[in-house]
Amino acid sequence: MSRNTACDRHIHPITMPQLKLTYFDTHGGRGEPARLAMRIGNVPFEDHRFAFSEFAEIRKSTPFGQVPTLHVDGAQVTQSDAITRYVGKLAGLYPTDAYQALLCDEVMDALEDLNVRLGQTFGLQSDALKEAREALVKGPMTLYLTWLQTNSEARGGRYFADQRLTIADLKVFVMVRWLNSGRLDHVPGDLVARVAPDLLAIWHSLPRRRPSSWVDADPLVTHGADDHLTLLTLIHAIRATSTSAHKDHGLCGSLKGGSLPRLAILRWLACKLPVANDS
Ligand SMILES: N[C@@H](CCC(=O)N[C@@H](CS)C(=O)NCC(=O)O)C(=O)O
């Protein structure tokens, strides 16, 4: 009869699997929350990025012709939320409490529903695209964003689960960043600000705490080591996952650059921080 003993554990220490994430070379989409989670949690991985023009070839090697995929010690796994949840566990960004995990999953799955709805409009042209996107903005997008705001408030106004940063926050972040970018035709760049202002509003109350330098000095953060760490790790992670190819299009390549992306990311991050008494 064999038994696991402390001695066995010593002989066979738990090792991190070899991870390779394959996804578009972009800062948005279904692969980005997993990338952010691994960066934040210092989980080593191969960041296999490819250009949109290479997708036709890459997809031939995936089970469903889709990305992202994750290779775990050479075995290829699909499904973005399953991947994000898995790396979230490795990164310490997934709740261990069953109920908090449920709340985290609820947000992830709701956002995935929205991703699917948006995905259905890709490939449409001119009037058909306009009609479909406008209907989406008026209907599901407004509904989901409003729900996210209410949900966030109900859970304390900062995090979506476990009262700390989890993969749910990362997935919301990626979605909000995408919607704010104004890159989706017929989706107004101020939609989140209009529909779910509390997801963005705290920025407006923080004018004197606008950081002069992003990573090195952040007077925005004055309220405790955990928040400080969360903000800095998130900023570092976003910067690390940015690509020069996307500098013009959003936040990732722009942390040292344009004011609009900075504003958008600060708004979102500011929602995660306690409001200081500025008297
Ligand atoms: N259920 C899958 C959906 C993956 C998916 O649709 N990925 C998109 C890119 S974000 C894709 O590969 N689309 C190409 C296609 O479906 O033909 C997941 O969550 O990973």
PDB file of C-alpha atoms and ligand atoms in Angstrom:
ATOM      1  CA  MET A   1       0.000   0.000   0.000  1.00  0.00           C
ATOM      2  CA  SER A   2       1.399   3.392  -0.876  1.00  0.00           C
ATOM      3  CA  ARG A   3       0.736   6.485   1.142  1.00  0.00           C
ATOM      4  CA  ASN A   4       1.520  10.111   0.535  1.00  0.00           C
ATOM      5  CA  THR A   5       3.782  11.394   3.244  1.00  0.00           C
ATOM      6  CA  ALA A   6       5.417  14.685   3.953  1.00  0.00           C
ATOM      7  CA  CYS A   7       8.570  13.028   2.753  1.00  0.00           C
ATOM      8  CA  ASP A   8       6.964  12.185  -0.624  1.00  0.00           C
ATOM      9  CA  ARG A   9       5.885  15.771  -1.000  1.00  0.00           C
ATOM     10  CA  HIS A  10       9.418  16.822  -0.333  1.00  0.00           C
ATOM     11  CA  ILE A  11      10.720  14.458  -2.983  1.00  0.00           C
ATOM     12  CA  HIS A  12       8.017  15.507  -5.504  1.00  0.00           C
ATOM     13  CA  PRO A  13       7.544  19.218  -4.973  1.00  0.00           C
ATOM     14  CA  ILE A  14       4.574  20.868  -6.670  1.00  0.00           C
ATOM     15  CA  THR A  15       5.857  22.463  -9.844  1.00  0.00           C
ATOM     16  CA  MET A  16       4.230  25.009 -12.133  1.00  0.00           C
ATOM     17  CA  PRO A  17       3.157  23.487 -15.416  1.00  0.00           C
ATOM     18  CA  GLN A  18       4.650  24.770 -18.639  1.00  0.00           C
ATOM     19  CA  LEU A  19       2.057  27.192 -20.022  1.00  0.00           C
ATOM     20  CA  LYS A  20       1.687  28.635 -23.484  1.00  0.00           C
ATOM     21  CA  LEU A  21      -1.190  30.959 -24.276  1.00  0.00           C
ATOM     22  CA  THR A  22      -2.019  31.441 -27.937  1.00  0.00           C
ATOM     23  CA  TYR A  23      -4.037  34.492 -28.863  1.00  0.00           C
ATOM     24  CA  PHE A  24      -4.167  37.512 -31.154  1.00  0.00           C
ATOM     25  CA  ASP A  25      -1.556  40.205 -30.656  1.00  0.00           C
ATOM     26  CA  THR A  26      -4.078  42.597 -29.238  1.00  0.00           C
ATOM     27  CA  HIS A  27      -4.825  43.940 -25.796  1.00  0.00           C
ATOM     28  CA  GLY A  28      -8.483  42.982 -25.831  1.00  0.00           C
ATOM     29  CA  GLY A  29     -10.667  39.995 -26.421  1.00  0.00           C
ATOM     30  CA  ARG A  30     -11.078  36.610 -24.837  1.00  0.00           C
ATOM     31  CA  GLY A  31      -7.389  35.912 -24.285  1.00  0.00           C
ATOM     32  CA  GLU A  32      -6.450  39.099 -22.484  1.00  0.00           C
ATOM     33  CA  PRO A  33      -7.908  38.399 -19.001  1.00  0.00           C
ATOM     34  CA  ALA A  34      -5.792  35.237 -18.774  1.00  0.00           C
ATOM     35  CA  ARG A  35      -2.689  37.135 -19.854  1.00  0.00           C
ATOM     36  CA  LEU A  36      -3.329  39.816 -17.255  1.00  0.00           C
ATOM     37  CA  ALA A  37      -3.965  37.224 -14.542  1.00  0.00           C
ATOM     38  CA  MET A  38      -0.673  35.480 -15.244  1.00  0.00           C
ATOM     39  CA  ARG A  39       1.250  38.759 -15.322  1.00  0.00           C
ATOM     40  CA  ILE A  40      -0.305  39.936 -12.077  1.00  0.00           C
ATOM     41  CA  GLY A  41       0.249  36.593 -10.362  1.00  0.00           C
ATOM     42  CA  ASN A  42       3.793  36.184 -11.690  1.00  0.00           C
ATOM     43  CA  VAL A  43       2.832  32.910 -13.337  1.00  0.00           C
ATOM     44  CA  PRO A  44       5.465  32.171 -15.985  1.00  0.00           C
ATOM     45  CA  PHE A  45       4.014  31.496 -19.429  1.00  0.00           C
ATOM     46  CA  GLU A  46       4.859  31.681 -23.085  1.00  0.00           C
ATOM     47  CA  ASP A  47       2.888  34.562 -24.538  1.00  0.00           C
ATOM     48  CA  HIS A  48       2.295  33.303 -28.051  1.00  0.00           C
ATOM     49  CA  ARG A  49       0.824  36.239 -29.929  1.00  0.00           C
ATOM     50  CA  PHE A  50       0.035  36.269 -33.587  1.00  0.00           C
ATOM     51  CA  ALA A  51      -1.199  38.778 -36.153  1.00  0.00           C
ATOM     52  CA  PHE A  52      -4.760  38.656 -37.488  1.00  0.00           C
ATOM     53  CA  SER A  53      -3.285  37.753 -40.861  1.00  0.00           C
ATOM     54  CA  GLU A  54      -1.840  34.564 -39.346  1.00  0.00           C
ATOM     55  CA  PHE A  55      -5.133  33.382 -37.851  1.00  0.00           C
ATOM     56  CA  ALA A  56      -6.140  31.245 -40.845  1.00  0.00           C
ATOM     57  CA  GLU A  57      -3.006  29.159 -40.352  1.00  0.00           C
ATOM     58  CA  ILE A  58      -3.057  29.115 -36.534  1.00  0.00           C
ATOM     59  CA  ARG A  59      -6.677  27.995 -36.321  1.00  0.00           C
ATOM     60  CA  LYS A  60      -5.869  24.803 -38.235  1.00  0.00           C
ATOM     61  CA  SER A  61      -3.979  23.596 -35.183  1.00  0.00           C
ATOM     62  CA  THR A  62      -6.836  24.279 -32.730  1.00  0.00           C
ATOM     63  CA  PRO A  63      -9.727  21.877 -32.041  1.00  0.00           C
ATOM     64  CA  PHE A  64     -12.551  24.297 -32.931  1.00  0.00           C
ATOM     65  CA  GLY A  65     -10.688  26.693 -35.197  1.00  0.00           C
ATOM     66  CA  GLN A  66     -10.814  29.224 -32.389  1.00  0.00           C
ATOM     67  CA  VAL A  67      -8.543  31.002 -29.942  1.00  0.00           C
ATOM     68  CA  PRO A  68      -7.481  31.432 -27.214  1.00  0.00           C
ATOM     69  CA  THR A  69      -5.932  28.097 -26.453  1.00  0.00           C
ATOM     70  CA  LEU A  70      -3.661  27.170 -23.598  1.00  0.00           C
ATOM     71  CA  HIS A  71      -1.013  24.475 -23.758  1.00  0.00           C
ATOM     72  CA  VAL A  72      -0.469  22.929 -20.342  1.00  0.00           C
ATOM     73  CA  ASP A  73       2.670  20.818 -20.394  1.00  0.00           C
ATOM     74  CA  GLY A  74       2.071  20.381 -24.113  1.00  0.00           C
ATOM     75  CA  ALA A  75      -1.641  19.485 -23.920  1.00  0.00           C
ATOM     76  CA  GLN A  76      -3.867  21.973 -25.726  1.00  0.00           C
ATOM     77  CA  VAL A  77      -6.961  23.251 -23.912  1.00  0.00           C
ATOM     78  CA  THR A  78      -9.717  25.511 -25.264  1.00  0.00           C
ATOM     79  CA  GLN A  79     -12.440  27.798 -23.833  1.00  0.00           C
ATOM     80  CA  SER A  80     -11.406  31.198 -22.612  1.00  0.00           C
ATOM     81  CA  ASP A  81     -13.252  31.281 -19.308  1.00  0.00           C
ATOM     82  CA  ALA A  82     -12.040  27.823 -18.339  1.00  0.00           C
ATOM     83  CA  ILE A  83      -8.507  28.955 -19.205  1.00  0.00           C
ATOM     84  CA  THR A  84      -8.839  32.221 -17.285  1.00  0.00           C
ATOM     85  CA  ARG A  85     -10.277  30.399 -14.292  1.00  0.00           C
ATOM     86  CA  TYR A  86      -7.435  27.893 -14.319  1.00  0.00           C
ATOM     87  CA  VAL A  87      -4.665  30.469 -14.573  1.00  0.00           C
ATOM     88  CA  GLY A  88      -6.604  32.618 -12.107  1.00  0.00           C
ATOM     89  CA  LYS A  89      -6.267  29.802  -9.587  1.00  0.00           C
ATOM     90  CA  LEU A  90      -2.540  29.526 -10.276  1.00  0.00           C
ATOM     91  CA  ALA A  91      -2.244  33.297  -9.919  1.00  0.00           C
ATOM     92  CA  GLY A  92      -4.236  33.484  -6.676  1.00  0.00           C
ATOM     93  CA  LEU A  93      -6.918  35.553  -8.377  1.00  0.00           C
ATOM     94  CA  TYR A  94      -9.820  33.142  -8.021  1.00  0.00           C
ATOM     95  CA  PRO A  95     -11.873  32.788  -4.825  1.00  0.00           C
ATOM     96  CA  THR A  96     -11.437  29.625  -2.801  1.00  0.00           C
ATOM     97  CA  ASP A  97     -14.789  30.137  -1.090  1.00  0.00           C
ATOM     98  CA  ALA A  98     -17.514  28.387  -3.112  1.00  0.00           C
ATOM     99  CA  TYR A  99     -20.013  31.227  -2.920  1.00  0.00           C
ATOM    100  CA  GLN A 100     -17.462  33.885  -3.844  1.00  0.00           C
ATOM    101  CA  ALA A 101     -16.388  31.671  -6.737  1.00  0.00           C
ATOM    102  CA  LEU A 102     -20.024  31.597  -7.854  1.00  0.00           C
ATOM    103  CA  LEU A 103     -20.173  35.394  -7.812  1.00  0.00           C
ATOM    104  CA  CYS A 104     -16.935  35.584  -9.751  1.00  0.00           C
ATOM    105  CA  ASP A 105     -18.199  33.071 -12.335  1.00  0.00           C
ATOM    106  CA  GLU A 106     -21.499  34.881 -12.658  1.00  0.00           C
ATOM    107  CA  VAL A 107     -19.742  38.053 -13.815  1.00  0.00           C
ATOM    108  CA  MET A 108     -17.451  36.104 -16.139  1.00  0.00           C
ATOM    109  CA  ASP A 109     -20.354  34.257 -17.751  1.00  0.00           C
ATOM    110  CA  ALA A 110     -22.471  37.403 -18.111  1.00  0.00           C
ATOM    111  CA  LEU A 111     -19.606  39.100 -19.924  1.00  0.00           C
ATOM    112  CA  GLU A 112     -19.156  36.071 -22.108  1.00  0.00           C
ATOM    113  CA  ASP A 113     -22.818  36.311 -23.112  1.00  0.00           C
ATOM    114  CA  LEU A 114     -22.118  39.875 -24.145  1.00  0.00           C
ATOM    115  CA  ASN A 115     -19.036  38.755 -26.073  1.00  0.00           C
ATOM    116  CA  VAL A 116     -21.173  36.256 -27.956  1.00  0.00           C
ATOM    117  CA  ARG A 117     -23.761  38.909 -28.809  1.00  0.00           C
ATOM    118  CA  LEU A 118     -21.041  41.229 -30.048  1.00  0.00           C
ATOM    119  CA  GLY A 119     -19.429  38.414 -31.988  1.00  0.00           C
ATOM    120  CA  GLN A 120     -22.665  37.929 -33.907  1.00  0.00           C
ATOM    121  CA  THR A 121     -22.312  41.431 -35.353  1.00  0.00           C
ATOM    122  CA  PHE A 122     -18.823  40.899 -36.710  1.00  0.00           C
ATOM    123  CA  GLY A 123     -18.892  40.280 -40.420  1.00  0.00           C
ATOM    124  CA  LEU A 124     -22.030  42.379 -40.928  1.00  0.00           C
ATOM    125  CA  GLN A 125     -21.697  45.315 -43.296  1.00  0.00           C
ATOM    126  CA  SER A 126     -22.987  48.890 -43.579  1.00  0.00           C
ATOM    127  CA  ASP A 127     -26.694  49.209 -42.728  1.00  0.00           C
ATOM    128  CA  ALA A 128     -27.003  45.709 -41.321  1.00  0.00           C
ATOM    129  CA  LEU A 129     -24.048  46.362 -39.033  1.00  0.00           C
ATOM    130  CA  LYS A 130     -25.399  49.737 -37.951  1.00  0.00           C
ATOM    131  CA  GLU A 131     -28.803  48.299 -37.185  1.00  0.00           C
ATOM    132  CA  ALA A 132     -27.435  45.322 -35.269  1.00  0.00           C
ATOM    133  CA  ARG A 133     -24.969  47.391 -33.231  1.00  0.00           C
ATOM    134  CA  GLU A 134     -27.499  50.079 -32.382  1.00  0.00           C
ATOM    135  CA  ALA A 135     -29.927  47.432 -31.212  1.00  0.00           C
ATOM    136  CA  LEU A 136     -27.159  45.901 -29.157  1.00  0.00           C
ATOM    137  CA  VAL A 137     -26.308  49.235 -27.542  1.00  0.00           C
ATOM    138  CA  LYS A 138     -29.923  49.978 -26.665  1.00  0.00           C
ATOM    139  CA  GLY A 139     -30.688  46.463 -25.506  1.00  0.00           C
ATOM    140  CA  PRO A 140     -28.177  43.935 -24.165  1.00  0.00           C
ATOM    141  CA  MET A 141     -25.203  46.281 -23.700  1.00  0.00           C
ATOM    142  CA  THR A 142     -27.194  48.722 -21.616  1.00  0.00           C
ATOM    143  CA  LEU A 143     -28.737  45.870 -19.682  1.00  0.00           C
ATOM    144  CA  TYR A 144     -25.424  44.154 -18.931  1.00  0.00           C
ATOM    145  CA  LEU A 145     -23.563  47.362 -18.053  1.00  0.00           C
ATOM    146  CA  THR A 146     -26.330  48.485 -15.755  1.00  0.00           C
ATOM    147  CA  TRP A 147     -26.337  45.079 -14.142  1.00  0.00           C
ATOM    148  CA  LEU A 148     -22.574  45.216 -13.647  1.00  0.00           C
ATOM    149  CA  GLN A 149     -22.841  48.566 -11.944  1.00  0.00           C
ATOM    150  CA  THR A 150     -25.651  47.436  -9.640  1.00  0.00           C
ATOM    151  CA  ASN A 151     -23.838  44.222  -8.950  1.00  0.00           C
ATOM    152  CA  SER A 152     -20.591  46.027  -8.112  1.00  0.00           C
ATOM    153  CA  GLU A 153     -22.412  48.371  -5.747  1.00  0.00           C
ATOM    154  CA  ALA A 154     -24.163  45.471  -4.048  1.00  0.00           C
ATOM    155  CA  ARG A 155     -20.800  43.823  -3.471  1.00  0.00           C
ATOM    156  CA  GLY A 156     -19.172  46.856  -1.905  1.00  0.00           C
ATOM    157  CA  GLY A 157     -18.484  49.070  -4.915  1.00  0.00           C
ATOM    158  CA  ARG A 158     -14.942  47.955  -5.603  1.00  0.00           C
ATOM    159  CA  TYR A 159     -14.611  44.317  -6.501  1.00  0.00           C
ATOM    160  CA  PHE A 160     -17.024  41.867  -8.020  1.00  0.00           C
ATOM    161  CA  ALA A 161     -16.184  38.975  -5.726  1.00  0.00           C
ATOM    162  CA  ASP A 162     -14.223  38.076  -2.630  1.00  0.00           C
ATOM    163  CA  GLN A 163     -13.604  41.757  -1.796  1.00  0.00           C
ATOM    164  CA  ARG A 164     -10.338  41.653  -3.680  1.00  0.00           C
ATOM    165  CA  LEU A 165      -9.062  41.613  -7.225  1.00  0.00           C
ATOM    166  CA  THR A 166     -10.194  38.493  -9.056  1.00  0.00           C
ATOM    167  CA  ILE A 167     -10.406  37.418 -12.663  1.00  0.00           C
ATOM    168  CA  ALA A 168     -13.951  38.852 -12.752  1.00  0.00           C
ATOM    169  CA  ASP A 169     -12.490  42.348 -12.354  1.00  0.00           C
ATOM    170  CA  LEU A 170      -9.992  41.637 -15.097  1.00  0.00           C
ATOM    171  CA  LYS A 171     -12.667  40.508 -17.516  1.00  0.00           C
ATOM    172  CA  VAL A 172     -14.782  43.573 -16.736  1.00  0.00           C
ATOM    173  CA  PHE A 173     -11.708  45.741 -17.208  1.00  0.00           C
ATOM    174  CA  VAL A 174     -10.993  44.270 -20.630  1.00  0.00           C
ATOM    175  CA  MET A 175     -14.605  44.746 -21.721  1.00  0.00           C
ATOM    176  CA  VAL A 176     -14.828  48.324 -20.435  1.00  0.00           C
ATOM    177  CA  ARG A 177     -11.528  49.202 -22.070  1.00  0.00           C
ATOM    178  CA  TRP A 178     -12.804  47.824 -25.362  1.00  0.00           C
ATOM    179  CA  LEU A 179     -16.102  49.681 -25.204  1.00  0.00           C
ATOM    180  CA  ASN A 180     -14.352  52.910 -24.181  1.00  0.00           C
ATOM    181  CA  SER A 181     -11.907  52.686 -27.035  1.00  0.00           C
ATOM    182  CA  GLY A 182     -14.504  53.853 -29.538  1.00  0.00           C
ATOM    183  CA  ARG A 183     -13.165  51.264 -31.959  1.00  0.00           C
ATOM    184  CA  LEU A 184     -16.418  49.374 -32.254  1.00  0.00           C
ATOM    185  CA  ASP A 185     -18.434  50.940 -35.029  1.00  0.00           C
ATOM    186  CA  HIS A 186     -21.796  52.275 -33.855  1.00  0.00           C
ATOM    187  CA  VAL A 187     -20.934  51.740 -30.212  1.00  0.00           C
ATOM    188  CA  PRO A 188     -20.397  55.212 -28.722  1.00  0.00           C
ATOM    189  CA  GLY A 189     -17.139  55.542 -26.805  1.00  0.00           C
ATOM    190  CA  ASP A 190     -18.986  57.180 -23.927  1.00  0.00           C
ATOM    191  CA  LEU A 191     -21.497  54.363 -23.553  1.00  0.00           C
ATOM    192  CA  VAL A 192     -20.088  53.061 -20.264  1.00  0.00           C
ATOM    193  CA  ALA A 193     -19.859  56.574 -18.867  1.00  0.00           C
ATOM    194  CA  ARG A 194     -23.490  57.203 -19.746  1.00  0.00           C
ATOM    195  CA  VAL A 195     -24.998  53.875 -18.817  1.00  0.00           C
ATOM    196  CA  ALA A 196     -22.870  52.808 -15.878  1.00  0.00           C
ATOM    197  CA  PRO A 197     -21.269  56.046 -14.662  1.00  0.00           C
ATOM    198  CA  ASP A 198     -20.322  54.600 -11.309  1.00  0.00           C
ATOM    199  CA  LEU A 199     -17.950  52.234 -13.053  1.00  0.00           C
ATOM    200  CA  LEU A 200     -16.075  55.344 -14.164  1.00  0.00           C
ATOM    201  CA  ALA A 201     -17.174  58.196 -11.941  1.00  0.00           C
ATOM    202  CA  ILE A 202     -14.672  58.182  -9.128  1.00  0.00           C
ATOM    203  CA  TRP A 203     -12.055  59.618 -11.462  1.00  0.00           C
ATOM    204  CA  HIS A 204     -13.919  62.884 -11.495  1.00  0.00           C
ATOM    205  CA  SER A 205     -13.617  63.191  -7.746  1.00  0.00           C
ATOM    206  CA  LEU A 206      -9.882  62.654  -7.836  1.00  0.00           C
ATOM    207  CA  PRO A 207      -8.442  65.575  -9.812  1.00  0.00           C
ATOM    208  CA  ARG A 208      -5.746  66.354  -7.279  1.00  0.00           C
ATOM    209  CA  ARG A 209      -4.616  62.784  -7.172  1.00  0.00           C
ATOM    210  CA  ARG A 210      -3.887  62.435 -10.838  1.00  0.00           C
ATOM    211  CA  PRO A 211      -0.501  60.733 -10.929  1.00  0.00           C
ATOM    212  CA  SER A 212       2.328  62.609 -12.543  1.00  0.00           C
ATOM    213  CA  SER A 213       4.149  59.436 -13.366  1.00  0.00           C
ATOM    214  CA  TRP A 214       2.353  56.189 -13.849  1.00  0.00           C
ATOM    215  CA  VAL A 215       4.365  53.495 -12.289  1.00  0.00           C
ATOM    216  CA  ASP A 216       7.006  55.143 -10.163  1.00  0.00           C
ATOM    217  CA  ALA A 217       4.928  57.585  -8.199  1.00  0.00           C
ATOM    218  CA  ASP A 218       1.234  57.323  -7.740  1.00  0.00           C
ATOM    219  CA  PRO A 219      -0.232  59.842  -5.369  1.00  0.00           C
ATOM    220  CA  LEU A 220      -3.557  58.370  -6.374  1.00  0.00           C
ATOM    221  CA  VAL A 221      -2.835  55.513  -4.052  1.00  0.00           C
ATOM    222  CA  THR A 222      -2.610  56.566  -0.459  1.00  0.00           C
ATOM    223  CA  HIS A 223      -4.794  54.109   1.314  1.00  0.00           C
ATOM    224  CA  GLY A 224      -2.960  50.988   2.186  1.00  0.00           C
ATOM    225  CA  ALA A 225      -0.550  48.418   0.939  1.00  0.00           C
ATOM    226  CA  ASP A 226      -3.106  46.063  -0.583  1.00  0.00           C
ATOM    227  CA  ASP A 227      -4.657  48.675  -2.791  1.00  0.00           C
ATOM    228  CA  HIS A 228      -1.276  50.052  -3.670  1.00  0.00           C
ATOM    229  CA  LEU A 229      -0.102  46.617  -4.663  1.00  0.00           C
ATOM    230  CA  THR A 230      -3.241  45.877  -6.622  1.00  0.00           C
ATOM    231  CA  LEU A 231      -3.010  49.072  -8.608  1.00  0.00           C
ATOM    232  CA  LEU A 232       0.672  48.765  -9.338  1.00  0.00           C
ATOM    233  CA  THR A 233       0.517  45.106 -10.263  1.00  0.00           C
ATOM    234  CA  LEU A 234      -2.375  45.790 -12.572  1.00  0.00           C
ATOM    235  CA  ILE A 235      -0.571  48.690 -14.207  1.00  0.00           C
ATOM    236  CA  HIS A 236       2.584  46.627 -14.590  1.00  0.00           C
ATOM    237  CA  ALA A 237       0.621  43.728 -16.007  1.00  0.00           C
ATOM    238  CA  ILE A 238      -1.173  45.888 -18.504  1.00  0.00           C
ATOM    239  CA  ARG A 239       2.047  47.508 -19.542  1.00  0.00           C
ATOM    240  CA  ALA A 240       3.734  44.138 -19.869  1.00  0.00           C
ATOM    241  CA  THR A 241       0.966  42.777 -22.059  1.00  0.00           C
ATOM    242  CA  SER A 242       0.886  45.832 -24.264  1.00  0.00           C
ATOM    243  CA  THR A 243       2.225  45.787 -27.758  1.00  0.00           C
ATOM    244  CA  SER A 244       3.637  48.634 -29.723  1.00  0.00           C
ATOM    245  CA  ALA A 245       1.377  47.591 -32.586  1.00  0.00           C
ATOM    246  CA  HIS A 246      -1.635  48.728 -30.608  1.00  0.00           C
ATOM    247  CA  LYS A 247      -0.330  51.967 -29.228  1.00  0.00           C
ATOM    248  CA  ASP A 248      -2.856  54.020 -31.091  1.00  0.00           C
ATOM    249  CA  HIS A 249      -5.857  52.021 -30.144  1.00  0.00           C
ATOM    250  CA  GLY A 250      -6.262  51.887 -26.464  1.00  0.00           C
ATOM    251  CA  LEU A 251      -4.749  51.761 -23.103  1.00  0.00           C
ATOM    252  CA  CYS A 252      -2.125  49.126 -23.266  1.00  0.00           C
ATOM    253  CA  GLY A 253       0.624  50.769 -25.185  1.00  0.00           C
ATOM    254  CA  SER A 254      -0.358  54.130 -23.892  1.00  0.00           C
ATOM    255  CA  LEU A 255       0.357  54.227 -20.227  1.00  0.00           C
ATOM    256  CA  LYS A 256       3.100  56.725 -20.860  1.00  0.00           C
ATOM    257  CA  GLY A 257       1.282  58.294 -23.768  1.00  0.00           C
ATOM    258  CA  GLY A 258      -2.041  59.815 -24.698  1.00  0.00           C
ATOM    259  CA  SER A 259      -4.248  61.437 -22.132  1.00  0.00           C
ATOM    260  CA  LEU A 260      -7.471  59.742 -23.178  1.00  0.00           C
ATOM    261  CA  PRO A 261      -6.323  56.195 -22.565  1.00  0.00           C
ATOM    262  CA  ARG A 262      -4.779  57.257 -19.278  1.00  0.00           C
ATOM    263  CA  LEU A 263      -8.013  58.829 -18.254  1.00  0.00           C
ATOM    264  CA  ALA A 264      -9.986  55.751 -19.114  1.00  0.00           C
ATOM    265  CA  ILE A 265      -7.745  53.389 -17.212  1.00  0.00           C
ATOM    266  CA  LEU A 266      -7.539  55.672 -14.229  1.00  0.00           C
ATOM    267  CA  ARG A 267     -11.267  55.949 -14.090  1.00  0.00           C
ATOM    268  CA  TRP A 268     -11.613  52.240 -13.993  1.00  0.00           C
ATOM    269  CA  LEU A 269      -8.837  51.680 -11.519  1.00  0.00           C
ATOM    270  CA  ALA A 270     -10.027  54.535  -9.372  1.00  0.00           C
ATOM    271  CA  CYS A 271     -13.282  52.680  -8.902  1.00  0.00           C
ATOM    272  CA  LYS A 272     -11.268  50.037  -7.123  1.00  0.00           C
ATOM    273  CA  LEU A 273      -9.825  52.418  -4.577  1.00  0.00           C
ATOM    274  CA  PRO A 274     -11.312  54.037  -1.540  1.00  0.00           C
ATOM    275  CA  VAL A 275     -12.082  57.717  -1.944  1.00  0.00           C
ATOM    276  CA  ALA A 276      -9.799  59.847   0.188  1.00  0.00           C
ATOM    277  CA  ASN A 277     -11.019  62.672   2.346  1.00  0.00           C
ATOM    278  CA  ASP A 278      -9.689  65.625   0.416  1.00  0.00           C
ATOM    279  CA  SER A 279     -10.500  68.386   2.813  1.00  0.00           C
TER     280      SER A 279
HETATM  281  N1  LIG B   1     -16.229  29.544 -26.525  1.00  0.00           N
HETATM  282  C1  LIG B   1     -14.955  29.945 -27.021  1.00  0.00           C
HETATM  283  C2  LIG B   1     -15.140  30.964 -28.133  1.00  0.00           C
HETATM  284  C3  LIG B   1     -13.796  31.342 -28.730  1.00  0.00           C
HETATM  285  C4  LIG B   1     -13.940  32.319 -29.871  1.00  0.00           C
HETATM  286  O1  LIG B   1     -15.025  32.515 -30.456  1.00  0.00           O
HETATM  287  N2  LIG B   1     -12.828  32.944 -30.199  1.00  0.00           N
HETATM  288  C5  LIG B   1     -12.804  33.841 -31.319  1.00  0.00           C
HETATM  289  C6  LIG B   1     -11.723  34.885 -31.121  1.00  0.00           C
HETATM  290  S1  LIG B   1     -11.979  35.851 -29.669  1.00  0.00           S
HETATM  291  C7  LIG B   1     -12.496  33.031 -32.559  1.00  0.00           C
HETATM  292  O2  LIG B   1     -11.552  32.289 -32.576  1.00  0.00           O
HETATM  293  N3  LIG B   1     -13.335  33.190 -33.578  1.00  0.00           N
HETATM  294  C8  LIG B   1     -13.172  32.523 -34.824  1.00  0.00           C
HETATM  295  C9  LIG B   1     -14.320  31.588 -35.126  1.00  0.00           C
HETATM  296  O3  LIG B   1     -15.129  31.300 -34.250  1.00  0.00           O
HETATM  297  O4  LIG B   1     -14.379  31.157 -36.268  1.00  0.00           O
HETATM  298  C10 LIG B   1     -14.089  30.532 -25.906  1.00  0.00           C
HETATM  299  O5  LIG B   1     -14.651  31.131 -24.983  1.00  0.00           O
HETATM  300  O6  LIG B   1     -12.853  30.405 -25.955  1.00  0.00           O
END
